[in-house]
Amino acid sequence: MNESGHQVLMEQDVLRRRLDDGDLPDWARQHYETFRETMLGDRDGAPFPCYFGIESERNGDALYTFVDSMTDKDALLALRDTLLEYLDVYPDYSEACSLVAFFKPPAEDLTEADYHEHLWHVLQFLHVNDPEPWPADIPTDPDDPTWEFSFGGEPMFPTTRAPFYDERVSRYCPWGLEITFQPRALFDGITADTEAGQKAREVIQGRIEEYDGVCPHADLGDWGVEGDREWPQYMFSSDESQAPDECPIRITREHPKVPMAPADD
């Protein structure tokens, strides 16, 4: 953790120091500063809806990385390695330790459909290059209410922000794709079947309407609840015609998922 460069796992104080020292690319500065302002600022007096995200940024609980491309193999392999490192350290780092991944802005403007395609390409790449088997207790069919994207043996909830959101501004990021990876373990005690979880959802959904000026998205739901599905929540649609009708990822329990390089003699 905190190795040199920007495609590495960084603590908040290290990230901010590198920004102050000019050791990170301009696009990385733009991404992180916008993210921090969104988490800690307000919109016409309304705070960001997810108070867990606010507290995480305020307290320095999260870890961060920057990714040079949404498609380049080497950049995505670097993300794979960073995500594995994060999964190794997060339980001892903080009870609210998510991983925020900022992607380099594309060279040209992209459509909403493009961003959906890129998100699922990233997740499919991570799955195919995952060194660990798919968890035995997580189904492989995304149409199952207990399906969850999993990596490194852990179910997790990746949420995104992107430039195409006009009204749903809590999901808006002007620079490009942003993915926050949250292991399912971070939600222990605040799931939908707990009093604390129900209260949290009530507060957050009320704040979504105040912050965004629109009702919570129709796909907003809870893991494991019949009728709700996880995968549409990873990147909410703005224009349904540009969003996938079915989950684009293909999951296999076969392992390893890609041929291993032959050992040197």
XYZ file of C-alpha atoms in Angstrom:
265
model
C 0.000 0.000 0.000
C 1.079 3.594 -0.734
C 3.715 2.558 -3.261
C 4.863 5.177 -5.755
C 2.690 5.969 -8.746
C -1.052 6.401 -9.093
C -2.280 2.937 -10.127
C -1.713 1.744 -6.566
C -3.648 1.467 -3.314
C -3.484 4.761 -1.391
C -4.619 6.064 1.955
C -6.315 9.455 1.976
C -3.461 11.355 3.632
C -0.961 9.911 1.142
C -3.235 10.766 -1.781
C -3.667 14.338 -0.612
C 0.053 14.762 0.026
C 0.851 13.532 -3.468
C -1.637 16.002 -4.881
C 0.000 18.819 -2.919
C 3.429 17.734 -4.190
C 2.243 17.530 -7.806
C 3.009 13.803 -7.986
C -0.300 12.782 -9.572
C -1.702 13.528 -13.064
C -4.000 16.525 -13.508
C -6.935 14.227 -14.281
C -6.397 12.436 -10.981
C -6.545 15.751 -9.148
C -9.750 16.724 -10.940
C -11.365 13.384 -10.155
C -10.512 13.279 -6.460
C -11.165 16.949 -5.695
C -14.603 16.729 -7.338
C -15.343 13.546 -5.391
C -14.316 15.120 -2.080
C -16.299 18.301 -2.738
C -19.359 16.180 -3.557
C -19.058 14.102 -0.391
C -18.397 16.990 1.986
C -20.304 19.828 0.293
C -23.985 20.338 -0.349
C -26.381 21.156 -3.172
C -28.616 24.105 -2.379
C -28.227 23.251 1.285
C -28.893 19.515 0.854
C -26.044 17.159 1.850
C -24.930 14.209 -0.235
C -27.546 11.453 0.293
C -25.305 8.660 1.573
C -24.168 9.748 5.004
C -21.949 6.652 5.182
C -19.998 8.057 2.228
C -19.769 11.471 3.890
C -18.406 10.035 7.129
C -15.986 7.775 5.254
C -14.459 10.733 3.393
C -14.495 12.988 6.442
C -12.800 10.400 8.659
C -10.318 9.070 6.097
C -11.813 5.568 6.172
C -11.671 4.851 2.432
C -8.797 3.751 0.217
C -8.262 4.999 -3.338
C -6.717 4.146 -6.678
C -6.532 5.610 -10.174
C -6.893 3.569 -13.366
C -5.317 4.680 -16.648
C -7.957 3.143 -18.919
C -11.360 1.457 -18.959
C -10.199 -0.953 -21.674
C -6.401 -1.356 -21.653
C -5.377 -4.788 -20.392
C -2.401 -3.606 -18.362
C -4.430 -0.863 -16.659
C -7.170 -3.336 -15.738
C -4.648 -5.898 -14.498
C -3.240 -3.156 -12.261
C -6.778 -2.556 -10.955
C -7.128 -6.313 -10.386
C -3.961 -6.354 -8.289
C -5.008 -3.240 -6.351
C -8.415 -4.727 -5.610
C -6.799 -7.928 -4.323
C -4.524 -5.878 -2.068
C -7.497 -3.880 -0.825
C -9.391 -7.069 0.063
C -6.381 -8.197 2.048
C -6.059 -5.013 4.129
C -9.552 -3.537 4.473
C -10.783 -5.643 7.441
C -8.005 -4.253 9.646
C -8.014 -0.754 8.164
C -11.495 0.500 9.008
C -15.018 -0.770 9.594
C -16.114 1.522 6.741
C -13.235 0.948 4.319
C -14.428 1.053 0.723
C -12.197 1.299 -2.363
C -12.802 4.249 -4.686
C -11.410 3.747 -8.207
C -11.148 6.777 -10.504
C -10.738 6.091 -14.234
C -8.830 8.340 -16.618
C -11.266 10.508 -18.611
C -11.890 9.228 -22.150
C -10.422 11.127 -25.094
C -13.903 11.839 -26.488
C -17.420 12.223 -25.142
C -19.201 8.945 -24.515
C -22.896 8.084 -24.457
C -24.718 6.531 -21.552
C -24.701 3.226 -23.435
C -20.910 3.488 -23.734
C -20.529 3.864 -19.979
C -22.754 0.871 -19.264
C -20.655 -1.145 -21.696
C -17.399 0.001 -20.093
C -18.575 -0.781 -16.561
C -19.519 -4.335 -17.466
C -16.321 -4.779 -19.441
C -14.335 -3.846 -16.320
C -16.339 -6.202 -14.097
C -16.146 -9.035 -16.645
C -12.378 -8.533 -16.940
C -11.992 -8.679 -13.166
C -14.071 -11.857 -13.036
C -12.139 -13.589 -15.802
C -8.817 -12.637 -14.203
C -9.882 -13.378 -10.630
C -7.353 -15.726 -8.980
C -10.026 -17.005 -6.579
C -13.068 -19.185 -7.367
C -16.550 -17.682 -7.419
C -17.974 -18.007 -3.867
C -19.865 -21.268 -3.386
C -22.810 -19.546 -1.666
C -23.334 -16.890 -4.372
C -25.386 -17.936 -7.433
C -23.944 -17.372 -10.896
C -27.243 -16.130 -12.361
C -27.607 -12.313 -12.023
C -31.392 -12.748 -12.131
C -31.261 -14.397 -8.705
C -32.040 -11.902 -5.882
C -29.028 -13.207 -3.920
C -26.587 -12.716 -6.817
C -23.791 -10.255 -6.132
C -20.670 -9.384 -8.081
C -17.843 -11.215 -6.372
C -14.083 -10.979 -6.602
C -11.247 -12.477 -4.614
C -13.759 -14.781 -2.950
C -15.814 -11.876 -1.553
C -19.270 -10.651 -2.606
C -19.237 -6.897 -3.092
C -21.427 -4.010 -4.155
C -19.778 -1.771 -6.798
C -21.528 1.580 -7.263
C -20.704 4.071 -9.988
C -20.811 7.708 -10.916
C -20.461 8.942 -14.498
C -20.864 12.058 -16.696
C -24.200 11.195 -18.316
C -26.447 11.940 -15.337
C -28.371 15.179 -15.937
C -30.949 14.980 -13.161
C -29.655 12.306 -10.781
C -26.753 14.490 -9.681
C -25.732 12.291 -6.742
C -24.504 9.887 -9.435
C -22.875 12.600 -11.562
C -19.117 12.763 -12.093
C -17.994 15.187 -14.829
C -14.612 13.559 -15.525
C -15.407 9.937 -16.294
C -16.153 6.612 -14.675
C -15.848 6.216 -10.909
C -16.430 2.893 -9.148
C -16.697 2.443 -5.385
C -16.192 -1.187 -4.341
C -17.873 -2.152 -1.060
C -17.586 -5.733 0.242
C -20.845 -7.185 1.512
C -19.215 -7.477 4.952
C -19.336 -3.670 5.283
C -23.146 -3.902 5.384
C -23.292 -6.238 8.383
C -25.808 -4.828 10.841
C -27.414 -2.447 8.357
C -29.081 -4.844 5.921
C -32.733 -4.497 4.987
C -33.824 -7.036 7.597
C -32.437 -4.977 10.511
C -33.947 -1.966 12.257
C -30.751 0.014 11.712
C -30.766 -0.877 8.026
C -34.383 0.141 7.555
C -33.736 3.463 9.272
C -30.635 4.096 7.162
C -32.562 3.442 3.946
C -35.369 5.736 5.005
C -32.940 8.569 5.719
C -30.873 8.044 2.559
C -33.882 7.797 0.260
C -35.334 10.983 1.737
C -32.037 12.744 1.154
C -31.836 11.443 -2.425
C -35.085 13.180 -3.273
C -33.916 16.418 -1.636
C -30.441 16.344 -3.221
C -31.370 15.143 -6.699
C -34.757 16.808 -6.924
C -36.217 13.547 -8.254
C -37.564 10.402 -6.627
C -35.165 7.547 -5.835
C -34.504 5.374 -8.888
C -37.043 2.634 -9.560
C -34.247 0.028 -9.525
C -33.131 0.951 -6.021
C -33.601 -2.132 -3.865
C -32.031 -4.492 -1.365
C -29.881 -7.558 -1.745
C -31.720 -10.828 -1.285
C -35.197 -9.291 -1.448
C -37.467 -11.065 -3.920
C -38.208 -8.793 -6.862
C -35.066 -6.672 -6.365
C -31.938 -7.177 -8.420
C -28.423 -6.034 -7.636
C -26.909 -5.547 -11.054
C -29.072 -2.605 -12.299
C -28.083 -0.700 -9.148
C -24.387 -0.717 -10.027
C -25.038 1.933 -12.680
C -28.542 3.369 -12.591
C -29.994 4.160 -15.993
C -30.815 7.715 -16.972
C -32.258 6.756 -20.361
C -33.658 3.223 -20.207
C -33.175 2.787 -23.952
C -29.395 3.036 -23.457
C -29.178 0.638 -20.511
C -28.895 -3.143 -20.878
C -32.114 -5.147 -20.541
C -30.212 -8.132 -19.151
C -27.072 -8.273 -17.060
C -24.157 -8.374 -19.539
C -21.743 -10.298 -17.305
C -21.179 -14.031 -17.725
C -20.142 -15.910 -14.596
C -18.437 -19.283 -14.363
C -17.375 -21.352 -11.378
C -14.621 -22.972 -13.432
C -11.222 -22.108 -12.071
C -8.792 -20.833 -13.138
C -10.847 -18.838 -15.621
C -7.897 -17.966 -17.854
C -4.955 -20.205 -18.828
C -2.055 -19.892 -16.427
C 1.330 -18.942 -17.843
C 3.664 -21.949 -18.021
C 6.259 -22.075 -15.265
C 9.856 -21.294 -16.201
C 12.152 -24.313 -16.462
